[in-house]
Coordinates of C-alpha atoms in Angstrom, one line a residue:
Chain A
X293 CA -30.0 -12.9 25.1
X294 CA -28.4 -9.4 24.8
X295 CA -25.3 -9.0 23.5
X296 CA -24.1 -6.4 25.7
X297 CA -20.3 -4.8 26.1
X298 CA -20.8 -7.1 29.2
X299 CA -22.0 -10.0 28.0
X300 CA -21.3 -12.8 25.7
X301 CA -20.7 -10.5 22.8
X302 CA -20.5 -12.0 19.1
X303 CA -16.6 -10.9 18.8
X304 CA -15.8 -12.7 21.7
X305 CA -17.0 -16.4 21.2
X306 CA -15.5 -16.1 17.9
X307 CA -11.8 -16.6 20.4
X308 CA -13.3 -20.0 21.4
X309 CA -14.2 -21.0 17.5
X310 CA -12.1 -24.2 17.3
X311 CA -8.6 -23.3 15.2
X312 CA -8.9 -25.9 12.2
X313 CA -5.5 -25.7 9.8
X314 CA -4.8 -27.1 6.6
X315 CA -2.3 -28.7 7.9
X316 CA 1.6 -28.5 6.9
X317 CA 1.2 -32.1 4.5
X318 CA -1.7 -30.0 2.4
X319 CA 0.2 -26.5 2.4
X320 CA 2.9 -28.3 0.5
X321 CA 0.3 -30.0 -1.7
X322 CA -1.1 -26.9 -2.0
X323 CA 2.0 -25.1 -3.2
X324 CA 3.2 -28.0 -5.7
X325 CA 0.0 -28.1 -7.2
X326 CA 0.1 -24.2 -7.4
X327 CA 4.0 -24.4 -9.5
X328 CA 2.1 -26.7 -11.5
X329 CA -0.8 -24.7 -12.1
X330 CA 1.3 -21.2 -13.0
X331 CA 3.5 -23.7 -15.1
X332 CA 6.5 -23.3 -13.0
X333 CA 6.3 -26.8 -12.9
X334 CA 5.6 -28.7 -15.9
X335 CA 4.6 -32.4 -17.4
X336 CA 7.4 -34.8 -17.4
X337 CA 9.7 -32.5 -14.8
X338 CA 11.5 -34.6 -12.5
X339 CA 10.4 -33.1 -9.1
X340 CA 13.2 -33.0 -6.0
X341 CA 13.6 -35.9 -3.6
X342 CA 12.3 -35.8 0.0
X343 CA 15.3 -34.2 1.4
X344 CA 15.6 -31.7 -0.9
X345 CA 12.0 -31.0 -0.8
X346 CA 11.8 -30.8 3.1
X347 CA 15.1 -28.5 3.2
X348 CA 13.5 -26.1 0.2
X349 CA 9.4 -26.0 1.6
X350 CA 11.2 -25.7 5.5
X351 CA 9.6 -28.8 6.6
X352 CA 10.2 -31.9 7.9
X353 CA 11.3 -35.0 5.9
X354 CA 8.3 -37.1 7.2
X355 CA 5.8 -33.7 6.2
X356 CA 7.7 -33.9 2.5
X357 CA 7.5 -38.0 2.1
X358 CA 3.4 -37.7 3.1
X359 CA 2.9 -34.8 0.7
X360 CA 4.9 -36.6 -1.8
X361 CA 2.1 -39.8 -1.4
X362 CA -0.5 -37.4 -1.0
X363 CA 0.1 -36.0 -4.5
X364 CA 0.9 -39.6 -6.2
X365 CA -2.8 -40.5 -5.0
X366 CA -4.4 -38.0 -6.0
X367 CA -2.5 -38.3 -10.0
X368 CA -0.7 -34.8 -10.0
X369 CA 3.1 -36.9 -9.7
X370 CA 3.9 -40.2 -11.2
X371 CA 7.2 -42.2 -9.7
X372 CA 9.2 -44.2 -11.5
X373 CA 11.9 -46.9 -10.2
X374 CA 15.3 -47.6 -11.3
X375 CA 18.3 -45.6 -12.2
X376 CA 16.6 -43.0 -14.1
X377 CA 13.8 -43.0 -11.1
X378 CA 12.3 -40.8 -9.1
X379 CA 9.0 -38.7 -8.8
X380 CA 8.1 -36.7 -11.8
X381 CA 4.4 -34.2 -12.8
X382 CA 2.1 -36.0 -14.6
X383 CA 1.1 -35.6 -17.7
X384 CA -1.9 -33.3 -18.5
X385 CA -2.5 -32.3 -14.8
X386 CA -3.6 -29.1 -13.7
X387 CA -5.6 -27.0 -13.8
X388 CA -8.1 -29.4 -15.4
X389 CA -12.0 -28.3 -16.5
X390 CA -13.3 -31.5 -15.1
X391 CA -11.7 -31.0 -11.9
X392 CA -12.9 -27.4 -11.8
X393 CA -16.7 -28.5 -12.6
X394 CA -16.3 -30.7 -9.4
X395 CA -15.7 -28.0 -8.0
X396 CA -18.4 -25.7 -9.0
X397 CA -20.5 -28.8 -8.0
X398 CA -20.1 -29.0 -4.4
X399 CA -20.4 -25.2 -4.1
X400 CA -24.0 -24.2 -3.4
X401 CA -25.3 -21.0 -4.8
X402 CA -25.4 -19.4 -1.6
X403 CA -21.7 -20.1 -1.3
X404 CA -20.8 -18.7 -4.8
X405 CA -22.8 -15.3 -3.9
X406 CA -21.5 -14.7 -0.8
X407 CA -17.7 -15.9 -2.1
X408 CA -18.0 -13.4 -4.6
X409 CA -19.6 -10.7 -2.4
X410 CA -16.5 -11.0 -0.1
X411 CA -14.0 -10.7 -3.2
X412 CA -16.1 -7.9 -5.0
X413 CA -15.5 -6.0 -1.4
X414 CA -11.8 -6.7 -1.1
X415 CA -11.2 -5.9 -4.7
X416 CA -12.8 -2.7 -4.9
X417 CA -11.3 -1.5 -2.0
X418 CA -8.1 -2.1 -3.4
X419 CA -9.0 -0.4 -7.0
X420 CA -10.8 2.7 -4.9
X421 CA -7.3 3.7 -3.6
X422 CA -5.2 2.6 -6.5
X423 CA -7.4 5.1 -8.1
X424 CA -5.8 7.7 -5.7
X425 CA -2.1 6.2 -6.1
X426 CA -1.6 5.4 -9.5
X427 CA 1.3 6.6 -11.3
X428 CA 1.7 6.1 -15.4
X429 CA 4.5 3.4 -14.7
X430 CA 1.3 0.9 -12.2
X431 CA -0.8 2.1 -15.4
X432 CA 1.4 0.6 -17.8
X433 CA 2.2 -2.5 -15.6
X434 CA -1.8 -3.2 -14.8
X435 CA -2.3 -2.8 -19.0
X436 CA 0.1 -5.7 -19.4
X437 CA -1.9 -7.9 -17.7
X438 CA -5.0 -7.3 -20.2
X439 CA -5.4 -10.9 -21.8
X440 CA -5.8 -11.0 -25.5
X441 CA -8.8 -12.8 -26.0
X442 CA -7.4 -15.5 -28.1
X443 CA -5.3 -16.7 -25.5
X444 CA -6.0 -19.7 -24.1
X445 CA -7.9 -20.1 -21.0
X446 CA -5.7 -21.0 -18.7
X447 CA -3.2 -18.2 -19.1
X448 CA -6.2 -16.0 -19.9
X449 CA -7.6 -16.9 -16.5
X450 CA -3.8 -16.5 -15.0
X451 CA -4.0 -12.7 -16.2
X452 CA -6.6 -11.9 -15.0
X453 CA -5.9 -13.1 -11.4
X454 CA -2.7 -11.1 -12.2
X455 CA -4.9 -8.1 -13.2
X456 CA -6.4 -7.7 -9.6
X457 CA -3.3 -8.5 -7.6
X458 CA -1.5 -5.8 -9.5
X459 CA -4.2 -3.5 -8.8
X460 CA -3.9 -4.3 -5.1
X461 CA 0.2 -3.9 -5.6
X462 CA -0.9 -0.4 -6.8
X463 CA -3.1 0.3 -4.2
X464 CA -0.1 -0.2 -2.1
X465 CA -2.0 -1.9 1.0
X466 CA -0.1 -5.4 2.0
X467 CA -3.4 -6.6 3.9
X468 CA -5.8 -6.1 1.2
X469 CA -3.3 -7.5 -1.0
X470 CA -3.2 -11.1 1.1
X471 CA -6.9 -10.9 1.3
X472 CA -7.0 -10.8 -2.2
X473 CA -4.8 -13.8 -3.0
X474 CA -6.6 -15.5 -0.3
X475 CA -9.9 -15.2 -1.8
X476 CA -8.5 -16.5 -5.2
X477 CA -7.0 -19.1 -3.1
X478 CA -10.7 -20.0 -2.0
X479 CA -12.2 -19.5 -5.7
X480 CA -9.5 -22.1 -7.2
X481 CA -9.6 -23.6 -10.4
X482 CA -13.2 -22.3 -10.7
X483 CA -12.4 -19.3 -12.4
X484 CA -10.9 -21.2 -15.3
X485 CA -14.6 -22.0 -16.5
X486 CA -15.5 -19.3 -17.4
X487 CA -12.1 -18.2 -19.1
X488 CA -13.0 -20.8 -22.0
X489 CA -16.2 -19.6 -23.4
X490 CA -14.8 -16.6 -26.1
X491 CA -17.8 -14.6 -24.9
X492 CA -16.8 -14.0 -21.5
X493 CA -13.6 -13.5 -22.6
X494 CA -14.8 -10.6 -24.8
X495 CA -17.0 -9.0 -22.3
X496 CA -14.6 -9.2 -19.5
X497 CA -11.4 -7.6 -21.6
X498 CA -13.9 -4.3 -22.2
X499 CA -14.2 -4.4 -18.6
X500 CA -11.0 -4.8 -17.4
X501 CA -10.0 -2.0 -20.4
X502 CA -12.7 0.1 -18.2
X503 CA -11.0 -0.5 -14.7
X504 CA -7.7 0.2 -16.0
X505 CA -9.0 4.0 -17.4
X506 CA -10.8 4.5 -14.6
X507 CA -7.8 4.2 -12.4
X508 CA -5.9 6.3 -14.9
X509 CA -8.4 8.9 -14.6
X510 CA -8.0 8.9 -10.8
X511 CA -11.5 8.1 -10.4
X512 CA -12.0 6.1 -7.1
X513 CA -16.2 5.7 -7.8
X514 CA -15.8 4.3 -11.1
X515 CA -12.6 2.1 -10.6
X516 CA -15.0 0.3 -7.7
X517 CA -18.0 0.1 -9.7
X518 CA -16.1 -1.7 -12.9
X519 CA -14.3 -3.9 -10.7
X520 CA -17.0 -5.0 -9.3
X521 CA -18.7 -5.2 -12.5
X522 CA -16.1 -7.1 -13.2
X523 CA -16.8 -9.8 -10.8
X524 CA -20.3 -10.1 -11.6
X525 CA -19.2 -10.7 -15.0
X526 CA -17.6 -14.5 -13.4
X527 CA -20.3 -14.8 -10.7
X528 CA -23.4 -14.4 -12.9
X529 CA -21.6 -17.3 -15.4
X530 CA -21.2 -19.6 -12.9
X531 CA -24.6 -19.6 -11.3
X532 CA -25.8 -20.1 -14.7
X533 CA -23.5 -23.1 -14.9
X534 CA -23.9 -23.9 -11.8
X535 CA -28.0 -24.3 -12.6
X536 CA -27.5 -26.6 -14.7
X537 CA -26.4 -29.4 -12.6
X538 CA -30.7 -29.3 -11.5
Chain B
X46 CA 2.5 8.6 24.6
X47 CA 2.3 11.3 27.1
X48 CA 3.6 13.9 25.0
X49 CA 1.0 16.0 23.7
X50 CA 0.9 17.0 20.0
X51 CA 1.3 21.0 20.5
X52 CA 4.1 20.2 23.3
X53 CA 5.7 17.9 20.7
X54 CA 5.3 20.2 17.7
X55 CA 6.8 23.5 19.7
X56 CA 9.6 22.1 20.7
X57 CA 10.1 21.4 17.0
X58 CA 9.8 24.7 16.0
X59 CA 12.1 26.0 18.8
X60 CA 14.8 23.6 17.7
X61 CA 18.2 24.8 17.5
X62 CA 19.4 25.6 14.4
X63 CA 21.6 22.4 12.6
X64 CA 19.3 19.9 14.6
X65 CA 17.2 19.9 11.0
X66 CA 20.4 19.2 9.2
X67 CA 21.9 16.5 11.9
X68 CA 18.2 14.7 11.5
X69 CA 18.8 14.3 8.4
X70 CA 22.8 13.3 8.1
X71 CA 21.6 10.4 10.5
X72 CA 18.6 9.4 8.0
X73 CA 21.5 9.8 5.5
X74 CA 23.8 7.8 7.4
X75 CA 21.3 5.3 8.3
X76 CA 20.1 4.2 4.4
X77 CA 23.7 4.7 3.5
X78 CA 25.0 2.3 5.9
X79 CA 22.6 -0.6 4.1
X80 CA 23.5 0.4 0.6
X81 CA 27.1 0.6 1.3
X82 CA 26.7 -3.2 3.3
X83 CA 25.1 -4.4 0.2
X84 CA 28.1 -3.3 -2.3
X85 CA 30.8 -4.7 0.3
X86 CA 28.8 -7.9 -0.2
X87 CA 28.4 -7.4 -3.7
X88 CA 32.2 -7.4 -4.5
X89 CA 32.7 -10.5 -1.8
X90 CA 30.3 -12.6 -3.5
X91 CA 31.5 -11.9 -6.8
X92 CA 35.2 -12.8 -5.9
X93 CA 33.8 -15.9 -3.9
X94 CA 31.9 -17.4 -7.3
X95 CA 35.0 -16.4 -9.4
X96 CA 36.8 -18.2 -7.4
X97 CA 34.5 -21.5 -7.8
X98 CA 36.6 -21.3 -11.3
X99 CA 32.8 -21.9 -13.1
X100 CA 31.1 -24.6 -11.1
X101 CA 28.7 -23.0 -9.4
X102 CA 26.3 -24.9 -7.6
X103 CA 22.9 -24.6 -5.8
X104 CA 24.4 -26.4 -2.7
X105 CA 28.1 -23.7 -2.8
X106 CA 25.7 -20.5 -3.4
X107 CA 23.9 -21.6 -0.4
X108 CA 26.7 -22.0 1.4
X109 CA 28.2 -18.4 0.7
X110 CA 25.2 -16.7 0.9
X111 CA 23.2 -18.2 4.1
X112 CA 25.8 -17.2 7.0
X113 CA 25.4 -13.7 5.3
X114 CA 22.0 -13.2 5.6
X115 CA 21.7 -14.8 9.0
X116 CA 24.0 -11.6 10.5
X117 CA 22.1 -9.4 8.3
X118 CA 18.5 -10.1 9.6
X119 CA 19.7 -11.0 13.1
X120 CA 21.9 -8.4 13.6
X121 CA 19.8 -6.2 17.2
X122 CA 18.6 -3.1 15.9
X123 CA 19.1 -4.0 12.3
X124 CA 17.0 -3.2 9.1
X125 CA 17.2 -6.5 7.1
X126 CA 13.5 -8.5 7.0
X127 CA 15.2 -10.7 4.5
X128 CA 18.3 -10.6 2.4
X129 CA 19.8 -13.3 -0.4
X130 CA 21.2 -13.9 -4.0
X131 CA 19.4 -14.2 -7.4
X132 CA 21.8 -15.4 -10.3
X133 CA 21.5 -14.5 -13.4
X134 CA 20.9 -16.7 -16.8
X135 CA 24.3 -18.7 -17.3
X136 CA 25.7 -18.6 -14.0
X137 CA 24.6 -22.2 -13.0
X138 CA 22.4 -22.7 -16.0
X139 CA 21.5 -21.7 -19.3
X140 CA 17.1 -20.4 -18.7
X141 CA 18.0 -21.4 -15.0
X142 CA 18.4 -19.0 -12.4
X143 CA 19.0 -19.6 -8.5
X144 CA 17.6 -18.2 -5.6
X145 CA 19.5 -18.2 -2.0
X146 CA 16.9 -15.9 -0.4
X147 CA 16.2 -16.0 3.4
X148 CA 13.8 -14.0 5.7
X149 CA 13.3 -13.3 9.3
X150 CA 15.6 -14.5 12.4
X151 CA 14.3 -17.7 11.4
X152 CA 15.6 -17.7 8.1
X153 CA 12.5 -19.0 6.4
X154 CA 13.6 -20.2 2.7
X155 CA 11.9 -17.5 0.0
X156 CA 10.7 -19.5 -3.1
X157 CA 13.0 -22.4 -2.9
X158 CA 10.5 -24.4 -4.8
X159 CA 11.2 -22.2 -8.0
X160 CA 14.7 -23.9 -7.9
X161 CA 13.7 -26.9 -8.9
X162 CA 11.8 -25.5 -12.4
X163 CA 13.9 -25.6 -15.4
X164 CA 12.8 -22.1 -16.5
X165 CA 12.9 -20.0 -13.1
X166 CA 14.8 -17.3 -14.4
X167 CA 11.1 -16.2 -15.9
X168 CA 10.4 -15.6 -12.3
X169 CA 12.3 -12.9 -11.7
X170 CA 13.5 -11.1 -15.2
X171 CA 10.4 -8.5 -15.0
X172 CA 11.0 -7.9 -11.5
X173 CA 12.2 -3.6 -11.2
X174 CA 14.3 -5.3 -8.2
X175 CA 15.8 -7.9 -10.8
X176 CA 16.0 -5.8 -14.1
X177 CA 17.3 -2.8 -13.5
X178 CA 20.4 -3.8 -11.7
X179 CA 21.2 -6.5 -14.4
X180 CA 20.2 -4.4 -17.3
X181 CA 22.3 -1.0 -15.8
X182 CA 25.6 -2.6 -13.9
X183 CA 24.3 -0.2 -10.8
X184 CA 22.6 -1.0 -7.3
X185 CA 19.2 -0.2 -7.5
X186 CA 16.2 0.6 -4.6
X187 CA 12.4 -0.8 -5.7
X188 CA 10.0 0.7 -4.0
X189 CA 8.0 0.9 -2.0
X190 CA 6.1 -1.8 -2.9
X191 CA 3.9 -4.8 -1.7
X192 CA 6.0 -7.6 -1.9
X193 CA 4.3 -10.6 -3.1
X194 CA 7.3 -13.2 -4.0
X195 CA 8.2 -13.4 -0.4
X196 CA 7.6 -10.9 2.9
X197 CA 4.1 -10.3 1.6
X198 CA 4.8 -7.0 3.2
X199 CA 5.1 -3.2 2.4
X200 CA 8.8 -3.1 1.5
X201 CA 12.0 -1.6 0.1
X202 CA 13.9 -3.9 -1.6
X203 CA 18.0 -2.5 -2.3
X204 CA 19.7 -4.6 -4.6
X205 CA 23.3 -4.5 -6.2
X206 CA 24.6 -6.2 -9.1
X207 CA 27.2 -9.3 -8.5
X208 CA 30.1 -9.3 -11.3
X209 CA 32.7 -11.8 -11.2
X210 CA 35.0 -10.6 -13.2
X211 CA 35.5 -6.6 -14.4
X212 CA 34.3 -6.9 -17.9
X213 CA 31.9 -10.1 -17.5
X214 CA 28.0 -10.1 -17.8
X215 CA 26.0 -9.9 -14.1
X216 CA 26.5 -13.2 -12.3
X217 CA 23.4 -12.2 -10.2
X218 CA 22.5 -9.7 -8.1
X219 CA 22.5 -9.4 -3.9
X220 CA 19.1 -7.9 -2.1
X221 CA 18.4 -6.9 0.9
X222 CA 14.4 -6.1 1.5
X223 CA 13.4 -3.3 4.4
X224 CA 10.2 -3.5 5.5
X225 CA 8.6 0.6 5.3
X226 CA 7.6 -0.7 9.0
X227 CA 11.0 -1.2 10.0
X228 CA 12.0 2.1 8.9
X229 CA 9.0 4.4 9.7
X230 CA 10.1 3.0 13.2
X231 CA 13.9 3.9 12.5
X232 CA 13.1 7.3 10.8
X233 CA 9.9 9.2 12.5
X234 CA 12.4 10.2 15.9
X235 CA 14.6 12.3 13.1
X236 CA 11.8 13.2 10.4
X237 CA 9.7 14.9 13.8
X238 CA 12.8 17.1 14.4
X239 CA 13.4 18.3 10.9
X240 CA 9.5 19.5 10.6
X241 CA 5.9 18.2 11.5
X242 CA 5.2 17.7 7.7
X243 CA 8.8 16.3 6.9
X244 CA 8.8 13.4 4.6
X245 CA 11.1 10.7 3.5
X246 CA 10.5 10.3 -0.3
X247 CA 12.0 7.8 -2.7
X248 CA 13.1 9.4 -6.1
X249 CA 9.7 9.2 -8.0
X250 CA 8.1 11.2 -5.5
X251 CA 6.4 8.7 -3.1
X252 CA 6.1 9.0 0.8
X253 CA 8.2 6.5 2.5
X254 CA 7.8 7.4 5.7
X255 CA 6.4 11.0 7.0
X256 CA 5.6 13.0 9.8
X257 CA 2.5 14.7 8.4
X258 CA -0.8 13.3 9.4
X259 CA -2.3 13.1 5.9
X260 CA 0.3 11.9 4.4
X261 CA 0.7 8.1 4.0
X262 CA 3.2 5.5 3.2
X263 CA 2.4 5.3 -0.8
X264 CA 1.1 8.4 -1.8
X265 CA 2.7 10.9 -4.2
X266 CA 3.7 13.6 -2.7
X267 CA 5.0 17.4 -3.7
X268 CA 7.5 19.8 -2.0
X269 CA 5.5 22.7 -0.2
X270 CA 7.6 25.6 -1.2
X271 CA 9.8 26.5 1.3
X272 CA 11.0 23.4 1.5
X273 CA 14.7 22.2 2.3
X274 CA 16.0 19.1 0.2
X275 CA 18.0 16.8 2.3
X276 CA 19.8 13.9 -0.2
X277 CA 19.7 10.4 2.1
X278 CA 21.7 7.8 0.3
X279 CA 21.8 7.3 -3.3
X280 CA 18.4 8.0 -4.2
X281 CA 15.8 9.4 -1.7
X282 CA 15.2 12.8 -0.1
X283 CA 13.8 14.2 2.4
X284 CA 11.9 17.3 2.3
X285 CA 11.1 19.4 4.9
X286 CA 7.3 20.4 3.8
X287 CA 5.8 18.2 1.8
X288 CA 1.8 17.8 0.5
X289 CA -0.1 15.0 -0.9
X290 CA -1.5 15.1 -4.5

């Protein structure tokens, strides 16, 4: 069949593509387990009651007492009865490696490519006109997000998610900035991998050094082609992990 | 629409003289109506917690604040996407902070999880919107910038420090975020009668909004010489001929 102006064109049966949502009891999963992650919520914290939950996340009390159970299943909150009762975080939660080699697991290399395709095209866009924007205040920020590479990898992998938001926040472009924290939505925990082999961690801090210079020099060509240097540097080490598993 | 551009950009140049200089009185008048809102609420909210006589809680800042913001970003015609209170260290804890932060006529909570985390006030010291009026005493604009903690939009946040008594360290500060949507809308009708290429620029030199073509929200600009300097509010300008970098 020809897809004509007239006809059934590609853009329009994408309208009657089925709307599938996460649904409200996972969006607050989702953002608990996120506190948790960023360590805005930490082991042992008491976490609030249903009411207060519901009134703070802007959702109903029965969304807030499901995502509550929700998490208690799957071990990020433990609840304790009595006076002194209530739900607290777990200990030793998130962002675990064991849960992020699951991860990498059910991924098939065709998924990770094209993932990381996607992200390399979002986040060069974003460093191209950052390169253009940049003042000596973004380039000052943007360094302060270079991880040393003896932290640890979870707030070494933390930085570096911070690295590419910021250089979206220079780039000054709201949409490519939610695209952005969308992908790293999609990519997870699995970026932590990588972040705790002191190799990677090596390469990837010249890199992000190179970015960072390039979008000082006002060089929209190079900024792209480290950035997306940059996420070839994770992509090509978790295929290699990831071909393994066979 | 049906206004063409040469139509549109001679009757600009034919434009009676002071028209320039009212365009830009009612930018003027416009950004200094929010900042002056924002110290009027400033000084109530500082009386209202020193009146609390030091037992501040989540539950009473909420109280004070949300009626507030639900006339700000309600109000028809008004510039407020989303408008709140941040307190400072001390004021209800000693690494707490609080945040009573709304946005949009539905008055969607803004990172009302963080209230529940011991050390929240780690959220927000870095923040220029934070910082700077805490560490100076002095209302403060940030921006424009892409607002990630809560509109997720292209924004100016204003924000004012909160004292509650004369010689006391900052309780917290008030904010009120403007979307550069908002006020592209609000400020094009007046920017195309001062010039084609007049821009709105904050005080480091970036394009807020302008009329020019080439010349986005964002980019650092420079004055085009002759160009008139028109002061709007505390800290931006507009200038009549402006070029990108």
């Amino acid at each position: 069949m020809l897809l004509s102006p007239n006809g059934a064109s590609r853009s329009l049966a994408a309208v009657f593509t089925p709307i599938k949502s996460r649904g409200l009891v996972d969006e607050v999963c989702g953002r608990i387990e996120q506190a948790v992650e960023t360590g805005l919520l930490t082991s042992g914290q008491r976490l609030p009651n249903e009411t207060e939950l519901a009134a703070a996340l802007g959702v109903s009390a029965v969304t807030a007492r499901e995502a509550l159970s929700q998490l208690r299943a799957s071990g990020i909150i433990r609840t304790a009865r009595g006076r002194s009762g209530g739900s607290f975080i777990a200990d030793n939660v998130l962002p675990s490696r064991e849960r992020a080699l699951a991860q990498l697991h059910e991924l098939s290399r065709l998924q990770i490519r094209d993932l990381a395709l996607h992200y390399q095209a979002i986040a060069a866009a974003c460093a191209g006109v950052a390169a253009r924007r940049a003042d000596a205040a973004d380039i000052a920020t943007l360094r302060s997000f270079i991880p040393s590479a003896d932290d640890d990898s979870s707030s070494w992998n933390l930085a570096f998610s911070e690295f590419l938001l910021e250089v979206a926040a220079i780039a000054r472009s709201a949409r490519l900035a939610r695209e952005l924290i969308r992908l790293q939505a999609d990519l997870g925990a699995l970026t932590l991998l990588p972040c705790a082999d002191a190799g990677y961690r090596g390469r990837t801090t010249v890199i992000l050094e190179d970015v960072a210079a390039a979008i000082e020099a006002h060089d929209p060509s190079a900024a792209e082609t480290r950035v997306k240097a940059l996420i070839s540097a994770t992509t090509e080490w978790l295929l290699t992990e990831q071909a393994k598993r066979y | 629409m049906s206004e063409t551009t040469s139509t549109a950009d001679s009757s600009a140049a034919q434009a009676e003289p002071g028209s320039a200089e009212q365009a830009a009185a009612e930018l003027d008048a416009t950004i200094a109506g929010i900042e002056h809102r924002l110290t009027v609420w400033a000084a109530d909210t500082g009386a209202a917690l020193a009146a609390m006589s030091g037992k501040v809680t989540g539950t009473a800042v909420d109280k004070l604040i949300r009626p507030v913001v639900e006339e700000l970003v309600q109000l028809p015609g008004g510039y407020a996407a989303g408008a709140g209170f941040i307190a400072n260290a001390g004021l209800l804890g000693p690494e707490r902070s609080y945040i009573a932060w709304w946005q949009g006529p539905d008055l969607e909570p803004v990172d009302a999880l963080a209230n529940f985390s011991p050390n929240s006030i780690s959220r927000y010291v870095k923040a220029e919107w934070f910082r700077i009026p805490v560490e100076t005493g002095q209302a403060h604009v940030t921006g424009p910038y892409v607002d990630f903690l809560c509109t997720d939009e292209y924004v100016l946040t204003f924000t004012h420090p909160v004292f509650t008594r004369p010689d006391a360290p900052v309780a917290g500060i008030v904010g009120i975020d403007v979307t550069v949507q908002r006020l592209e809308r609000g400020a094009m009708p007046a920017l195309r009668r001062i010039g084609g290429r007049a821009t709105l620029a904050n005080a480091d030199g970036r394009a807020v909004v302008s009329a020019a073509p080439d010349i986005d929200a964002g980019d650092l600009i420079s004055p085009d010489e002759p160009c008139v300097h028109y002061p709007v509010g505390h800290t931006f300008t507009v200038w009549s001929d402006a070029v990108g970098l």
